[in-house]
């Protein structure tokens, strides 16, 4: 099934919110379609968003992981949004802040009605850490499909990339949910087309569908056509 082309390069910053309560105030939870990006603070999430949208600084990248503390919202077109969730798991961030971020992540994934897909980014050298798994289980419990990207795939040679991908796909089966695992590299462009197609499908499959016309409505249309 083909869906309308999404012009990712049109993405622009909309708002930031510290948690779901503030987000709901600005954007009704049932409005539009949101695709969220989440991952450990050094997994390359900002770089992936920038590569997807063909912009150098849509999502800020930092040499100090853990700087992103807010839920950042980018709009591609009306009703279609990308969500940059706070990075998690960075060792130098105070424990209280880590717990706050984890709580915000859980609330967003489990309560935000407009969320229709989750992209989880994991460094190919350190995939499926405890917090990554927790995030995926949260999504599955909320009936949200997941695309797990093994980032920085250019760090491995082709053979090791393939072996790691197959191994992680096997591991993903234990989640017992809609979890797709793919290779990704913001630097080399691996997996960008897969990411684009997946998000396009999520947007398209969640668009409101037109209801079939009733017999009375069809008759009315036929009559108006005959009058013309």
Backbone as CSV, one residue per row, in Angstrom:
resi,resn,N_x,N_y,N_z,CA_x,CA_y,CA_z,C_x,C_y,C_z
1,UNK,0.845,-1.201,0.000,0.000,0.000,0.000,0.878,1.247,0.000
2,UNK,0.624,2.179,-0.917,1.420,3.389,-1.008,0.745,4.522,-0.247
3,UNK,1.582,5.321,0.428,1.083,6.457,1.184,1.632,7.738,0.562
4,UNK,0.951,8.876,0.798,1.440,10.155,0.267,2.858,10.456,0.750
5,UNK,3.658,11.074,-0.108,5.044,11.393,0.224,5.090,12.399,1.371
6,UNK,5.974,12.150,2.309,6.176,13.077,3.425,7.429,13.911,3.143
7,UNK,7.312,15.210,3.234,8.452,16.098,2.976,9.145,16.386,4.308
8,UNK,10.014,15.468,4.703,10.668,15.569,6.007,11.506,16.845,6.144
9,UNK,11.999,17.363,5.009,12.851,18.553,5.065,12.075,19.794,5.512
10,UNK,10.748,19.716,5.542,9.933,20.848,5.986,9.777,20.903,7.512
11,UNK,10.361,19.951,8.199,10.234,19.908,9.659,10.781,21.183,10.286
12,UNK,10.062,21.687,11.283,10.495,22.887,11.989,10.128,22.761,13.462
13,UNK,10.864,23.448,14.296,10.621,23.388,15.730,9.264,24.011,16.057
14,UNK,8.527,23.345,16.950,7.205,23.833,17.335,7.207,24.293,18.801
15,UNK,7.405,23.351,19.736,7.441,23.706,21.159,8.341,22.723,21.912
16,UNK,8.684,23.092,23.148,9.346,22.192,24.088,8.471,22.100,25.330
17,UNK,8.498,20.944,25.986,7.721,20.764,27.214,8.506,19.883,28.176
18,UNK,8.460,20.189,29.480,9.203,19.380,30.447,8.566,18.023,30.721
19,UNK,7.254,17.892,30.447,6.563,16.623,30.698,5.259,16.591,29.908
20,UNK,4.537,15.476,30.033,3.335,15.286,29.221,2.224,16.259,29.602
21,UNK,2.170,16.671,30.861,1.120,17.597,31.280,1.253,18.939,30.574
22,UNK,2.479,19.429,30.483,2.697,20.686,29.765,2.449,20.502,28.268
23,UNK,2.817,19.337,27.741,2.606,19.064,26.315,1.116,19.040,25.987
24,UNK,0.325,18.386,26.843,-1.122,18.290,26.619,-1.791,19.663,26.597
25,UNK,-1.243,20.614,27.389,-1.826,21.960,27.432,-1.685,22.673,26.095
26,UNK,-0.559,22.442,25.415,-0.289,23.122,24.144,-0.810,22.339,22.939
27,UNK,-0.752,21.021,23.030,-1.204,20.163,21.934,-2.144,19.110,22.512
28,UNK,-3.436,19.174,22.209,-4.369,18.168,22.740,-3.858,16.756,22.469
29,UNK,-3.917,15.866,23.476,-3.302,14.543,23.346,-3.846,13.689,22.213
30,UNK,-5.069,13.991,21.746,-5.665,13.179,20.683,-5.478,13.811,19.303
31,UNK,-4.812,14.978,19.244,-4.706,15.688,17.968,-3.493,15.234,17.164
32,UNK,-3.684,15.054,15.874,-2.574,14.743,14.982,-1.956,13.371,15.203
33,UNK,-0.790,13.184,14.568,-0.056,11.919,14.637,1.387,12.232,15.014
34,UNK,1.869,11.568,16.054,3.235,11.795,16.529,4.075,10.534,16.410
35,UNK,5.293,10.704,15.927,6.295,9.637,15.897,7.433,10.088,16.804
36,UNK,7.738,9.289,17.816,8.725,9.697,18.817,10.070,9.022,18.584
37,UNK,11.130,9.763,18.893,12.498,9.255,18.846,13.025,9.207,20.279
38,UNK,13.579,8.065,20.661,14.108,7.913,22.014,15.384,7.088,21.973
39,UNK,16.224,7.280,22.972,17.460,6.505,23.027,18.378,7.018,24.109
40,UNK,19.414,6.249,24.382,20.404,6.673,25.356,21.054,7.967,24.880
41,UNK,21.602,8.718,25.816,22.099,10.058,25.509,23.226,10.091,24.480
42,UNK,23.911,8.970,24.275,25.008,8.945,23.307,24.718,8.040,22.113
43,UNK,23.432,7.814,21.842,23.064,6.869,20.774,22.973,7.518,19.396
44,UNK,23.078,8.848,19.327,23.014,9.506,18.024,21.615,9.907,17.606
45,UNK,20.746,10.158,18.579,19.361,10.504,18.276,19.239,11.823,17.508
46,UNK,19.917,12.855,17.982,19.843,14.164,17.308,20.401,14.089,15.888
47,UNK,21.495,13.359,15.724,22.085,13.209,14.390,21.121,12.500,13.444
48,UNK,20.391,11.503,13.968,19.425,10.775,13.143,18.283,11.689,12.705
49,UNK,17.788,12.506,13.620,16.712,13.440,13.277,17.183,14.450,12.234
50,UNK,18.403,14.930,12.394,18.945,15.889,11.430,19.127,15.251,10.061
51,UNK,19.576,14.005,10.038,19.767,13.303,8.762,18.423,13.050,8.084
52,UNK,17.436,12.631,8.861,16.100,12.362,8.328,15.494,13.609,7.697
53,UNK,15.671,14.755,8.356,15.044,15.995,7.895,15.943,16.818,6.974
54,UNK,17.152,16.277,6.703,18.098,16.960,5.814,18.431,18.371,6.320
55,UNK,18.524,18.480,7.626,18.878,19.748,8.252,20.056,19.513,9.201
56,UNK,20.945,20.482,9.264,22.153,20.300,10.066,21.922,20.514,11.552
57,UNK,20.913,21.310,11.907,20.769,21.657,13.314,19.316,21.719,13.778
58,UNK,18.439,20.908,13.169,17.055,20.875,13.643,17.045,20.412,15.098
59,UNK,17.661,19.259,15.321,17.837,18.759,16.685,19.281,19.042,17.073
60,UNK,19.486,19.688,18.168,20.840,20.075,18.562,21.667,18.863,18.963
61,UNK,22.872,18.807,18.468,23.811,17.772,18.891,24.803,18.404,19.860
62,UNK,25.281,17.602,20.789,26.181,18.134,21.807,27.303,17.153,22.072
63,UNK,28.473,17.697,22.357,29.595,16.840,22.734,29.434,16.352,24.177
64,UNK,28.448,16.912,24.876,28.158,16.479,26.248,26.795,15.820,26.273
65,UNK,26.729,14.486,26.127,25.445,13.800,26.129,24.677,14.092,27.414
66,UNK,23.329,14.099,27.287,22.509,14.330,28.465,21.981,15.745,28.570
67,UNK,22.302,16.588,27.568,21.866,17.977,27.631,20.364,18.126,27.333
68,UNK,19.821,17.241,26.511,18.411,17.347,26.136,17.546,16.888,27.295
69,UNK,16.878,17.837,27.959,16.083,17.515,29.131,14.591,17.714,28.901
70,UNK,14.222,18.129,27.698,12.836,18.449,27.411,12.282,17.539,26.311
71,UNK,10.959,17.480,26.251,10.278,16.850,25.116,10.205,17.916,24.028
72,UNK,10.929,17.723,22.942,10.966,18.711,21.854,10.082,18.248,20.697
73,UNK,9.248,19.142,20.233,8.268,18.814,19.195,8.626,19.534,17.899
74,UNK,8.702,18.766,16.807,8.941,19.311,15.474,7.744,18.962,14.594
75,UNK,7.283,19.916,13.825,6.136,19.691,12.949,6.600,19.646,11.499
76,UNK,6.183,18.607,10.779,6.510,18.484,9.350,5.454,19.207,8.523
77,UNK,4.215,18.942,8.854,3.070,19.637,8.276,1.953,19.518,9.300
78,UNK,0.881,20.223,9.091,-0.166,20.245,10.111,-0.629,18.831,10.470
79,UNK,-0.565,18.510,11.754,-1.033,17.215,12.228,-0.005,16.105,12.168
80,UNK,1.184,16.373,11.608,2.232,15.352,11.538,3.474,15.868,12.256
81,UNK,3.827,15.208,13.345,4.896,15.716,14.200,5.940,14.636,14.490
82,UNK,7.176,15.095,14.718,8.263,14.257,15.215,8.554,14.710,16.643
83,UNK,8.724,13.761,17.551,8.969,14.079,18.957,10.362,13.589,19.347
84,UNK,11.162,14.522,19.850,12.505,14.197,20.343,12.408,14.077,21.862
85,UNK,12.416,12.847,22.359,12.280,12.608,23.796,13.623,12.761,24.503
86,UNK,13.613,13.083,25.799,14.879,13.252,26.532,15.766,12.014,26.449
87,UNK,17.061,12.230,26.255,17.999,11.115,26.282,18.065,10.535,27.682
88,UNK,18.421,9.279,27.782,18.435,8.625,29.093,19.713,7.817,29.285
89,UNK,20.042,7.560,30.534,21.112,6.615,30.843,22.513,7.179,30.899
90,UNK,22.686,8.497,30.776,24.051,9.034,30.795,24.572,9.120,32.226
91,UNK,25.757,8.591,32.452,26.283,8.389,33.809,26.476,9.687,34.591
92,UNK,26.834,10.793,33.922,27.167,12.017,34.642,25.955,12.847,35.046
93,UNK,24.759,12.423,34.643,23.551,13.144,35.023,23.131,12.708,36.430
94,UNK,22.772,13.648,37.313,22.356,13.275,38.671,21.195,12.274,38.673
95,UNK,21.194,11.401,39.660,20.189,10.340,39.743,18.774,10.904,39.736
96,UNK,18.535,11.973,40.469,17.192,12.556,40.541,16.704,12.972,39.162
97,UNK,17.620,13.527,38.361,17.250,13.950,37.009,16.990,12.732,36.117
98,UNK,17.805,11.696,36.266,17.584,10.464,35.501,16.192,9.913,35.764
99,UNK,15.817,9.851,37.051,14.509,9.300,37.420,13.377,10.161,36.870
100,UNK,13.580,11.480,36.885,12.572,12.386,36.346,12.384,12.152,34.850
101,UNK,13.491,12.011,34.125,13.406,11.773,32.690,12.708,10.444,32.396
102,UNK,13.069,9.408,33.164,12.455,8.096,32.942,10.949,8.160,33.188
103,UNK,10.554,8.901,34.210,9.122,9.042,34.493,8.424,9.761,33.342
104,UNK,9.059,10.814,32.818,8.476,11.547,31.689,8.337,10.660,30.461
105,UNK,9.360,9.840,30.208,9.313,8.915,29.070,8.152,7.940,29.209
106,UNK,8.036,7.341,30.398,6.983,6.359,30.628,5.600,6.964,30.477
107,UNK,5.408,8.156,31.027,4.106,8.829,30.930,3.771,9.141,29.478
108,UNK,4.750,9.642,28.751,4.489,9.982,27.351,4.109,8.740,26.549
109,UNK,4.874,7.674,26.689,4.628,6.459,25.907,3.294,5.809,26.249
110,UNK,2.898,5.867,27.491,1.704,5.146,27.918,0.436,5.986,27.876
111,UNK,0.569,7.320,27.804,-0.621,8.152,27.926,-0.906,9.042,26.719
112,UNK,0.072,9.268,25.882,-0.110,10.212,24.775,-0.864,9.557,23.630
113,UNK,-2.107,9.934,23.423,-2.978,9.264,22.454,-2.522,9.446,21.010
114,UNK,-1.889,10.562,20.720,-1.490,10.826,19.328,-0.208,10.095,18.928
115,UNK,0.457,9.443,19.877,1.676,8.686,19.559,1.312,7.415,18.787
116,UNK,1.888,7.269,17.590,1.539,6.131,16.732,2.747,5.287,16.327
117,UNK,3.949,5.671,16.737,5.140,4.890,16.409,6.319,5.381,17.216
118,UNK,7.223,4.461,17.566,8.397,4.808,18.362,9.662,4.323,17.674
119,UNK,10.622,5.225,17.507,11.940,4.879,16.981,12.908,4.864,18.156
120,UNK,13.473,3.689,18.442,14.441,3.550,19.530,15.827,3.435,18.914
121,UNK,16.716,4.332,19.309,18.071,4.344,18.744,19.057,3.782,19.747
122,UNK,19.874,2.820,19.278,20.842,2.148,20.138,22.165,2.034,19.404
123,UNK,23.246,2.409,20.042,24.583,2.239,19.480,24.784,0.751,19.166
124,UNK,25.167,0.448,17.919,25.309,-0.954,17.500,26.306,-1.710,18.371
125,UNK,27.197,-0.990,19.026,28.194,-1.632,19.884,27.646,-1.962,21.266
126,UNK,26.466,-1.363,21.611,25.890,-1.591,22.940,24.364,-1.658,22.847
127,UNK,23.829,-2.616,22.101,22.375,-2.647,21.892,21.603,-3.312,23.037
128,UNK,20.326,-2.964,23.122,19.382,-3.588,24.054,19.879,-3.604,25.499
129,UNK,20.326,-2.431,25.968,20.639,-2.279,27.388,19.319,-2.273,28.172
130,UNK,19.407,-2.334,29.499,18.203,-2.449,30.326,17.177,-1.353,30.037
131,UNK,17.629,-0.095,29.957,16.686,0.997,29.734,16.079,0.954,28.336
132,UNK,16.845,0.483,27.346,16.300,0.302,25.997,15.155,-0.714,26.039
133,UNK,15.394,-1.815,26.733,14.376,-2.854,26.825,13.137,-2.360,27.556
134,UNK,13.354,-1.605,28.634,12.224,-1.065,29.393,11.367,-0.168,28.514
135,UNK,12.026,0.653,27.722,11.334,1.553,26.807,10.487,0.766,25.802
136,UNK,11.065,-0.274,25.238,10.347,-1.089,24.253,9.162,-1.795,24.893
137,UNK,9.343,-2.322,26.088,8.221,-2.971,26.777,7.103,-1.975,27.074
138,UNK,7.459,-0.755,27.457,6.442,0.281,27.672,5.634,0.485,26.401
139,UNK,6.331,0.583,25.256,5.660,0.810,23.976,4.741,-0.362,23.624
140,UNK,5.231,-1.582,23.798,4.429,-2.764,23.478,3.175,-2.805,24.344
141,UNK,3.332,-2.495,25.634,2.176,-2.478,26.538,1.133,-1.459,26.092
142,UNK,1.599,-0.383,25.460,0.690,0.652,24.978,0.247,0.402,23.536
143,UNK,0.614,-0.756,22.970,0.263,-1.132,21.600,0.845,-0.167,20.570
144,UNK,2.099,0.275,20.830,2.802,1.167,19.917,3.874,0.373,19.170
145,UNK,3.882,0.398,17.826,4.931,-0.304,17.071,6.288,0.367,17.250
146,UNK,7.353,-0.443,17.163,8.705,0.056,17.429,9.631,-0.231,16.248
147,UNK,10.417,0.769,15.867,11.527,0.566,14.937,12.801,0.771,15.740
148,UNK,13.566,-0.291,15.941,14.820,-0.218,16.693,15.967,-0.057,15.700
149,UNK,16.675,1.059,15.797,17.777,1.338,14.886,19.109,1.118,15.588
150,UNK,19.964,0.306,14.970,21.323,0.083,15.478,22.203,1.158,14.861
151,UNK,22.409,2.248,15.605,23.097,3.419,15.072,24.613,3.228,15.022
152,UNK,25.251,4.162,14.334,26.714,4.146,14.173,27.186,2.833,13.541
153,UNK,26.341,2.297,12.648,26.642,1.017,12.002,27.910,1.078,11.163
154,UNK,28.346,2.283,10.793,29.578,2.428,10.019,30.813,2.077,10.843
155,UNK,30.664,1.950,12.165,31.787,1.581,13.033,32.191,0.117,12.834
156,UNK,31.273,-0.683,12.285,31.534,-2.107,12.044,31.762,-2.364,10.563
157,UNK,32.583,-3.354,10.254,32.720,-3.795,8.871,31.462,-4.552,8.465
158,UNK,31.299,-4.726,7.162,30.050,-5.262,6.630,29.658,-6.598,7.254
159,UNK,30.613,-7.507,7.386,30.305,-8.824,7.936,29.790,-8.751,9.363
160,UNK,30.456,-7.962,10.182,30.053,-7.831,11.579,28.719,-7.100,11.689
161,UNK,28.497,-6.131,10.808,27.197,-5.435,10.796,26.060,-6.431,10.582
162,UNK,26.236,-7.288,9.562,25.188,-8.251,9.233,24.972,-9.248,10.361
163,UNK,26.062,-9.739,10.929,25.966,-10.710,12.027,25.239,-10.100,13.224
164,UNK,25.605,-8.859,13.554,24.990,-8.178,14.692,23.508,-7.928,14.444
165,UNK,23.173,-7.522,13.225,21.774,-7.278,12.880,20.937,-8.540,13.060
166,UNK,21.423,-9.655,12.530,20.674,-10.907,12.638,20.523,-11.343,14.099
167,UNK,21.582,-11.149,14.874,21.534,-11.521,16.288,20.514,-10.664,17.042
168,UNK,20.508,-9.357,16.769,19.576,-8.463,17.457,18.127,-8.704,17.025
169,UNK,17.943,-9.113,15.775,16.580,-9.453,15.335,16.061,-10.679,16.087
170,UNK,16.961,-11.621,16.342,16.575,-12.798,17.139,16.229,-12.371,18.568
171,UNK,17.061,-11.513,19.143,16.806,-11.047,20.510,15.482,-10.297,20.603
172,UNK,15.132,-9.561,19.553,13.913,-8.750,19.572,12.646,-9.598,19.622
173,UNK,12.740,-10.843,19.227,11.558,-11.716,19.235,11.014,-11.914,20.646
174,UNK,11.900,-11.804,21.634,11.443,-12.046,23.005,10.516,-10.942,23.519
175,UNK,10.490,-9.799,22.836,9.571,-8.741,23.253,8.128,-9.112,22.952
176,UNK,7.951,-10.039,22.010,6.616,-10.511,21.651,5.704,-9.341,21.260
177,UNK,6.231,-8.478,20.408,5.458,-7.330,19.949,5.929,-6.891,18.587
178,UNK,5.407,-5.770,18.115,5.749,-5.235,16.794,7.052,-4.450,16.905
179,UNK,8.184,-5.173,16.801,9.506,-4.560,16.925,10.345,-4.940,15.698
180,UNK,10.718,-3.947,14.903,11.547,-4.157,13.716,12.937,-3.611,13.991
181,UNK,13.975,-4.390,13.678,15.358,-3.973,13.939,16.084,-3.734,12.619
182,UNK,16.757,-2.589,12.504,17.472,-2.250,11.277,18.800,-1.561,11.599
183,UNK,19.715,-1.575,10.629,20.988,-0.855,10.744,20.777,0.609,10.404
184,UNK,21.609,1.482,11.008,21.488,2.909,10.711,22.831,3.601,10.904
185,UNK,23.104,4.550,10.031,24.294,5.398,10.183,23.968,6.794,9.659
186,UNK,23.977,7.777,10.548,23.753,9.151,10.116,24.883,9.613,9.206
187,UNK,26.087,9.133,9.458,27.260,9.541,8.693,27.231,8.998,7.272
188,UNK,26.964,7.697,7.121,27.003,7.049,5.807,25.636,6.935,5.124
189,UNK,24.579,7.168,5.884,23.245,7.099,5.282,22.607,5.732,5.305
190,UNK,23.224,4.760,5.984,22.602,3.436,6.087,21.238,3.569,6.771
191,UNK,20.225,2.948,6.185,18.933,2.846,6.858,18.052,4.075,6.804
192,UNK,18.509,5.162,6.190,17.686,6.368,6.147,16.406,6.119,5.349
193,UNK,16.524,5.393,4.230,15.336,5.098,3.419,14.348,4.227,4.192
194,UNK,14.857,3.279,4.971,13.982,2.423,5.783,13.255,3.254,6.824
195,UNK,13.981,4.170,7.469,13.382,5.052,8.467,12.295,5.920,7.831
196,UNK,12.585,6.502,6.682,11.600,7.340,5.994,10.339,6.546,5.655
197,UNK,10.534,5.351,5.083,9.389,4.542,4.673,8.546,4.105,5.875
198,UNK,9.220,3.769,6.973,8.497,3.321,8.162,7.635,4.448,8.724
199,UNK,8.216,5.623,8.863,7.466,6.753,9.419,6.333,7.169,8.475
200,UNK,6.616,7.166,7.167,5.574,7.480,6.189,4.398,6.528,6.331
201,UNK,4.694,5.231,6.514,3.648,4.240,6.709,2.855,4.474,7.979
202,UNK,3.550,4.828,9.058,2.855,5.110,10.322,1.930,6.308,10.179
203,UNK,2.408,7.348,9.512,1.547,8.511,9.290,0.333,8.130,8.445
204,UNK,0.588,7.420,7.349,-0.491,7.081,6.429,-1.521,6.134,6.995
205,UNK,-1.058,5.110,7.710,-1.985,4.103,8.225,-2.819,4.623,9.386
206,UNK,-2.425,5.764,9.955,-3.178,6.334,11.072,-4.014,7.538,10.678
207,UNK,-4.032,7.859,9.374,-4.892,8.942,8.913,-6.352,8.501,9.034
208,UNK,-7.264,9.399,9.400,-8.681,9.027,9.460,-9.175,8.604,8.087
209,UNK,-9.870,7.496,8.045,-10.368,6.969,6.778,-11.782,7.473,6.508
210,UNK,-12.074,7.715,5.230,-13.419,8.140,4.866,-14.388,6.981,5.029
211,UNK,-15.537,7.254,5.639,-16.552,6.215,5.807,-17.283,6.005,4.489
212,UNK,-17.714,4.747,4.187,-18.457,4.503,2.949,-19.787,5.258,2.967
213,UNK,-20.234,5.695,1.792,-21.502,6.408,1.696,-22.675,5.471,1.946
214,UNK,-23.706,6.003,2.581,-24.927,5.218,2.777,-25.684,5.168,1.453
215,UNK,-26.685,4.272,1.355,-27.496,4.166,0.131,-28.178,5.491,-0.183
216,UNK,-28.660,6.175,0.878,-29.360,7.449,0.681,-28.405,8.507,0.133
217,UNK,-27.167,8.533,0.653,-26.182,9.508,0.191,-25.782,9.232,-1.252
218,UNK,-25.640,7.943,-1.603,-25.287,7.593,-2.980,-26.393,8.019,-3.940
219,UNK,-27.665,7.790,-3.537,-28.802,8.169,-4.381,-28.838,9.679,-4.593
220,UNK,-28.544,10.420,-3.496,-28.549,11.885,-3.579,-27.472,12.386,-4.539
221,UNK,-26.274,11.743,-4.489,-25.199,12.129,-5.397,-25.577,11.843,-6.836
222,UNK,-26.177,10.662,-7.061,-26.573,10.290,-8.432,-27.593,11.273,-8.993
223,UNK,-28.569,11.685,-8.126,-29.597,12.621,-8.561,-29.013,13.995,-8.901
224,UNK,-28.079,14.462,-8.040,-27.479,15.766,-8.304,-26.642,15.726,-9.588
225,UNK,-26.022,14.582,-9.856,-25.237,14.427,-11.073,-26.123,14.456,-12.299
226,UNK,-27.315,13.819,-12.186,-28.239,13.765,-13.306,-28.781,15.155,-13.611
227,UNK,-29.017,15.986,-12.552,-29.541,17.328,-12.735,-28.567,18.210,-13.496
228,UNK,-27.265,17.989,-13.264,-26.255,18.768,-13.973,-26.241,18.427,-15.450
